[in-house]
Short mmCIF file of N, CA, C and O in Angstrom, two decimals:
data_model
loop_
_atom_site.label_atom_id
_atom_site.label_comp_id
_atom_site.label_asym_id
_atom_site.label_seq_id
_atom_site.Cartn_x
_atom_site.Cartn_y
_atom_site.Cartn_z
N PRO N 1 22.31 85.89 -1.43
CA PRO N 1 22.21 85.05 -0.24
C PRO N 1 22.86 83.68 -0.49
O PRO N 1 22.77 83.15 -1.59
N PRO N 2 23.46 83.11 0.52
CA PRO N 2 24.09 81.79 0.35
C PRO N 2 23.04 80.71 0.11
O PRO N 2 21.91 80.79 0.58
N ALA N 3 23.44 79.72 -0.64
CA ALA N 3 22.53 78.60 -0.95
C ALA N 3 22.30 77.75 0.30
O ALA N 3 23.19 77.62 1.15
N LEU N 4 21.11 77.21 0.39
CA LEU N 4 20.80 76.30 1.49
C LEU N 4 21.59 75.00 1.32
O LEU N 4 21.89 74.60 0.19
N PRO N 5 21.88 74.32 2.43
CA PRO N 5 22.51 73.00 2.31
C PRO N 5 21.63 72.06 1.48
O PRO N 5 20.40 72.20 1.46
N ARG N 6 22.25 71.12 0.81
CA ARG N 6 21.54 70.20 -0.07
C ARG N 6 20.41 69.47 0.66
O ARG N 6 19.32 69.30 0.12
N VAL N 7 20.65 69.05 1.89
CA VAL N 7 19.61 68.34 2.65
C VAL N 7 18.38 69.22 2.82
O VAL N 7 17.25 68.77 2.64
N ASN N 8 18.57 70.48 3.15
CA ASN N 8 17.45 71.40 3.32
C ASN N 8 16.68 71.58 2.01
O ASN N 8 15.45 71.67 2.00
N GLN N 9 17.41 71.66 0.89
CA GLN N 9 16.76 71.79 -0.41
C GLN N 9 15.90 70.57 -0.71
O GLN N 9 14.78 70.70 -1.21
N LEU N 10 16.42 69.38 -0.39
CA LEU N 10 15.65 68.16 -0.62
C LEU N 10 14.39 68.12 0.23
O LEU N 10 13.31 67.78 -0.25
N LEU N 11 14.53 68.46 1.51
CA LEU N 11 13.38 68.43 2.41
C LEU N 11 12.31 69.43 1.98
O LEU N 11 11.11 69.15 2.12
N ARG N 12 12.70 70.56 1.46
CA ARG N 12 11.73 71.54 0.96
C ARG N 12 10.91 70.99 -0.20
O ARG N 12 9.77 71.39 -0.41
N GLN N 13 11.49 70.07 -0.95
CA GLN N 13 10.78 69.44 -2.06
C GLN N 13 10.02 68.18 -1.63
O GLN N 13 9.47 67.47 -2.46
N ARG N 14 10.01 67.92 -0.32
CA ARG N 14 9.38 66.74 0.27
C ARG N 14 10.06 65.45 -0.19
O ARG N 14 9.42 64.44 -0.46
N TRP N 15 11.38 65.52 -0.30
CA TRP N 15 12.22 64.36 -0.57
C TRP N 15 13.04 64.11 0.67
O TRP N 15 13.72 65.01 1.16
N TYR N 16 13.01 62.90 1.20
CA TYR N 16 13.75 62.56 2.41
C TYR N 16 15.05 61.86 2.03
O TYR N 16 15.03 60.80 1.41
N PRO N 17 16.19 62.46 2.39
CA PRO N 17 17.48 61.84 2.01
C PRO N 17 17.78 60.60 2.83
O PRO N 17 17.47 60.52 4.01
N ALA N 18 18.38 59.61 2.18
CA ALA N 18 18.78 58.39 2.88
C ALA N 18 19.99 58.66 3.76
O ALA N 18 20.26 57.90 4.68
N SER N 19 20.72 59.74 3.48
CA SER N 19 21.90 60.11 4.25
C SER N 19 21.95 61.63 4.34
O SER N 19 21.57 62.32 3.39
N TYR N 20 22.42 62.13 5.45
CA TYR N 20 22.56 63.58 5.57
C TYR N 20 23.93 64.07 5.13
O TYR N 20 24.14 65.25 4.94
N VAL N 21 24.85 63.15 4.95
CA VAL N 21 26.19 63.51 4.48
C VAL N 21 26.25 63.15 3.00
O VAL N 21 26.21 61.98 2.64
N ASP N 22 26.30 64.15 2.14
CA ASP N 22 26.36 63.96 0.69
C ASP N 22 25.28 63.00 0.20
O ASP N 22 25.58 61.93 -0.34
N PRO N 23 23.99 63.35 0.36
CA PRO N 23 22.90 62.44 -0.02
C PRO N 23 22.88 62.17 -1.52
O PRO N 23 23.04 63.06 -2.33
N LYS N 24 22.71 60.91 -1.85
CA LYS N 24 22.61 60.48 -3.24
C LYS N 24 21.32 59.70 -3.50
O LYS N 24 20.97 59.45 -4.65
N THR N 25 20.62 59.32 -2.46
CA THR N 25 19.37 58.57 -2.57
C THR N 25 18.31 59.30 -1.76
O THR N 25 18.57 59.74 -0.65
N VAL N 26 17.11 59.42 -2.34
CA VAL N 26 16.01 60.08 -1.64
C VAL N 26 14.74 59.25 -1.78
O VAL N 26 14.62 58.41 -2.68
N PHE N 27 13.82 59.50 -0.87
CA PHE N 27 12.50 58.90 -0.90
C PHE N 27 11.49 60.04 -0.82
O PHE N 27 11.70 60.99 -0.07
N THR N 28 10.40 59.94 -1.55
CA THR N 28 9.37 60.98 -1.42
C THR N 28 8.65 60.78 -0.09
O THR N 28 8.56 59.66 0.42
N PHE N 29 8.14 61.85 0.45
CA PHE N 29 7.38 61.76 1.69
C PHE N 29 6.14 60.88 1.49
O PHE N 29 5.73 60.17 2.40
N ASP N 30 5.54 60.93 0.30
CA ASP N 30 4.36 60.10 0.03
C ASP N 30 4.69 58.62 0.16
O ASP N 30 3.93 57.85 0.74
N VAL N 31 5.84 58.20 -0.39
CA VAL N 31 6.25 56.80 -0.29
C VAL N 31 6.51 56.42 1.16
O VAL N 31 6.09 55.36 1.63
N LEU N 32 7.18 57.31 1.91
CA LEU N 32 7.47 57.01 3.32
C LEU N 32 6.18 56.92 4.14
O LEU N 32 6.05 56.04 5.00
N GLU N 33 5.23 57.81 3.88
CA GLU N 33 3.96 57.78 4.61
C GLU N 33 3.17 56.51 4.27
O GLU N 33 2.58 55.88 5.16
N HIS N 34 3.18 56.12 3.00
CA HIS N 34 2.49 54.90 2.59
C HIS N 34 3.12 53.67 3.25
O HIS N 34 2.43 52.79 3.75
N PHE N 35 4.44 53.61 3.25
CA PHE N 35 5.16 52.51 3.89
C PHE N 35 4.85 52.46 5.38
O PHE N 35 4.60 51.38 5.94
N ALA N 36 4.82 53.62 6.05
CA ALA N 36 4.52 53.66 7.48
C ALA N 36 3.12 53.13 7.76
O ALA N 36 2.92 52.37 8.73
N GLU N 37 2.15 53.50 6.94
CA GLU N 37 0.78 53.00 7.11
C GLU N 37 0.73 51.48 6.97
O GLU N 37 0.11 50.79 7.77
N LEU N 38 1.40 50.96 5.95
CA LEU N 38 1.36 49.52 5.71
C LEU N 38 2.09 48.73 6.80
O LEU N 38 1.65 47.65 7.18
N THR N 39 3.20 49.24 7.29
CA THR N 39 3.92 48.50 8.32
C THR N 39 3.14 48.46 9.63
O THR N 39 3.22 47.47 10.35
N CYS N 40 2.39 49.51 9.90
CA CYS N 40 1.58 49.52 11.13
C CYS N 40 0.34 48.63 10.98
O CYS N 40 0.00 47.88 11.89
N ALA N 41 -0.33 48.74 9.85
CA ALA N 41 -1.59 48.03 9.67
C ALA N 41 -1.39 46.58 9.23
O ALA N 41 -2.12 45.70 9.68
N GLY N 42 -0.42 46.34 8.36
CA GLY N 42 -0.31 45.02 7.78
C GLY N 42 0.99 44.29 8.05
O GLY N 42 1.23 43.23 7.50
N LYS N 43 1.86 44.88 8.85
CA LYS N 43 3.15 44.24 9.17
C LYS N 43 3.94 43.89 7.91
O LYS N 43 4.47 42.80 7.76
N VAL N 44 4.00 44.83 6.98
CA VAL N 44 4.72 44.63 5.72
C VAL N 44 6.19 44.96 5.94
O VAL N 44 6.53 46.00 6.50
N SER N 45 7.06 44.07 5.49
CA SER N 45 8.50 44.32 5.62
C SER N 45 8.96 45.30 4.54
O SER N 45 8.29 45.49 3.53
N ALA N 46 10.13 45.90 4.74
CA ALA N 46 10.70 46.82 3.75
C ALA N 46 10.93 46.09 2.43
O ALA N 46 10.68 46.64 1.35
N HIS N 47 11.38 44.84 2.50
CA HIS N 47 11.63 44.06 1.29
C HIS N 47 10.33 43.82 0.52
O HIS N 47 10.29 43.98 -0.70
N ASP N 48 9.29 43.42 1.22
CA ASP N 48 8.00 43.19 0.57
C ASP N 48 7.44 44.47 -0.04
O ASP N 48 6.84 44.46 -1.12
N TYR N 49 7.60 45.58 0.67
CA TYR N 49 7.13 46.86 0.14
C TYR N 49 7.89 47.22 -1.13
O TYR N 49 7.30 47.62 -2.13
N TYR N 50 9.19 47.05 -1.11
CA TYR N 50 10.00 47.32 -2.30
C TYR N 50 9.56 46.44 -3.47
O TYR N 50 9.40 46.93 -4.59
N GLN N 51 9.35 45.16 -3.20
CA GLN N 51 8.91 44.25 -4.26
C GLN N 51 7.55 44.66 -4.82
O GLN N 51 7.30 44.53 -6.02
N SER N 52 6.67 45.18 -3.97
CA SER N 52 5.37 45.64 -4.47
C SER N 52 5.54 46.85 -5.37
O SER N 52 4.83 46.98 -6.38
N LEU N 53 6.48 47.74 -5.04
CA LEU N 53 6.74 48.88 -5.91
C LEU N 53 7.28 48.43 -7.27
O LEU N 53 6.93 48.99 -8.31
N VAL N 54 8.11 47.41 -7.26
CA VAL N 54 8.62 46.86 -8.52
C VAL N 54 7.47 46.33 -9.36
O VAL N 54 7.38 46.60 -10.56
N CYS N 55 6.56 45.59 -8.75
CA CYS N 55 5.42 45.03 -9.48
C CYS N 55 4.48 46.12 -9.98
O CYS N 55 3.95 46.02 -11.10
N ILE N 56 4.28 47.16 -9.19
CA ILE N 56 3.39 48.25 -9.60
C ILE N 56 3.95 48.97 -10.81
O ILE N 56 3.22 49.33 -11.73
N THR N 57 5.25 49.18 -10.82
CA THR N 57 5.85 49.94 -11.92
C THR N 57 6.04 49.09 -13.17
O THR N 57 6.01 49.60 -14.27
N ASP N 58 6.24 47.77 -13.00
CA ASP N 58 6.40 46.88 -14.16
C ASP N 58 6.17 45.44 -13.71
O ASP N 58 7.11 44.74 -13.35
N ALA N 59 4.94 45.02 -13.76
CA ALA N 59 4.59 43.68 -13.27
C ALA N 59 5.20 42.57 -14.12
O ALA N 59 5.37 41.45 -13.65
N SER N 60 5.54 42.86 -15.37
CA SER N 60 6.09 41.81 -16.23
C SER N 60 7.55 41.51 -15.91
O SER N 60 8.06 40.46 -16.26
N GLY N 61 8.22 42.45 -15.26
CA GLY N 61 9.62 42.26 -14.93
C GLY N 61 10.54 42.45 -16.12
O GLY N 61 11.72 42.15 -16.05
N SER N 62 10.01 43.00 -17.22
CA SER N 62 10.81 43.14 -18.44
C SER N 62 11.68 44.39 -18.44
O SER N 62 12.65 44.46 -19.17
N ALA N 63 11.33 45.36 -17.64
CA ALA N 63 12.11 46.60 -17.60
C ALA N 63 12.90 46.69 -16.30
O ALA N 63 12.45 46.22 -15.26
N HIS N 64 14.07 47.26 -16.40
CA HIS N 64 14.89 47.44 -15.20
C HIS N 64 14.71 48.87 -14.71
O HIS N 64 14.96 49.82 -15.44
N TRP N 65 14.25 49.01 -13.48
CA TRP N 65 14.08 50.33 -12.88
C TRP N 65 15.21 50.56 -11.90
O TRP N 65 15.54 49.68 -11.11
N PRO N 66 15.78 51.75 -11.93
CA PRO N 66 16.88 52.02 -10.99
C PRO N 66 16.39 52.00 -9.57
O PRO N 66 15.27 52.42 -9.28
N VAL N 67 17.21 51.50 -8.69
CA VAL N 67 16.87 51.47 -7.27
C VAL N 67 16.97 52.86 -6.68
O VAL N 67 16.24 53.23 -5.80
N ARG N 68 17.86 53.68 -7.22
CA ARG N 68 18.00 55.04 -6.72
C ARG N 68 18.24 56.01 -7.86
O ARG N 68 18.67 55.65 -8.93
N MET N 69 17.91 57.26 -7.59
CA MET N 69 18.17 58.34 -8.54
C MET N 69 19.37 59.11 -8.01
O MET N 69 19.47 59.38 -6.82
N PHE N 70 20.27 59.48 -8.87
CA PHE N 70 21.45 60.20 -8.45
C PHE N 70 21.25 61.68 -8.65
O PHE N 70 20.69 62.12 -9.64
N LEU N 71 21.69 62.45 -7.68
CA LEU N 71 21.64 63.90 -7.78
C LEU N 71 22.82 64.40 -8.58
O LEU N 71 23.92 63.86 -8.48
N LEU N 72 22.61 65.42 -9.35
CA LEU N 72 23.71 65.99 -10.13
C LEU N 72 24.39 67.08 -9.36
O LEU N 72 23.91 67.75 -8.58
#
């Protein structure tokens, strides 16, 4: 059987592509749902949400975390 398009494969894994044409960046559905809850309840901007993720993963700021993961 032919392989599913890459976007369909990502969605099956609950990864939401930032682009439908040759996606290279994805977000997990859990992160998107959490962001949606916060923007509705607390009026959190995308920038503030991103900064909170940076602090959660490394509050000291000593490690560099990639902004995106690349698909092979």
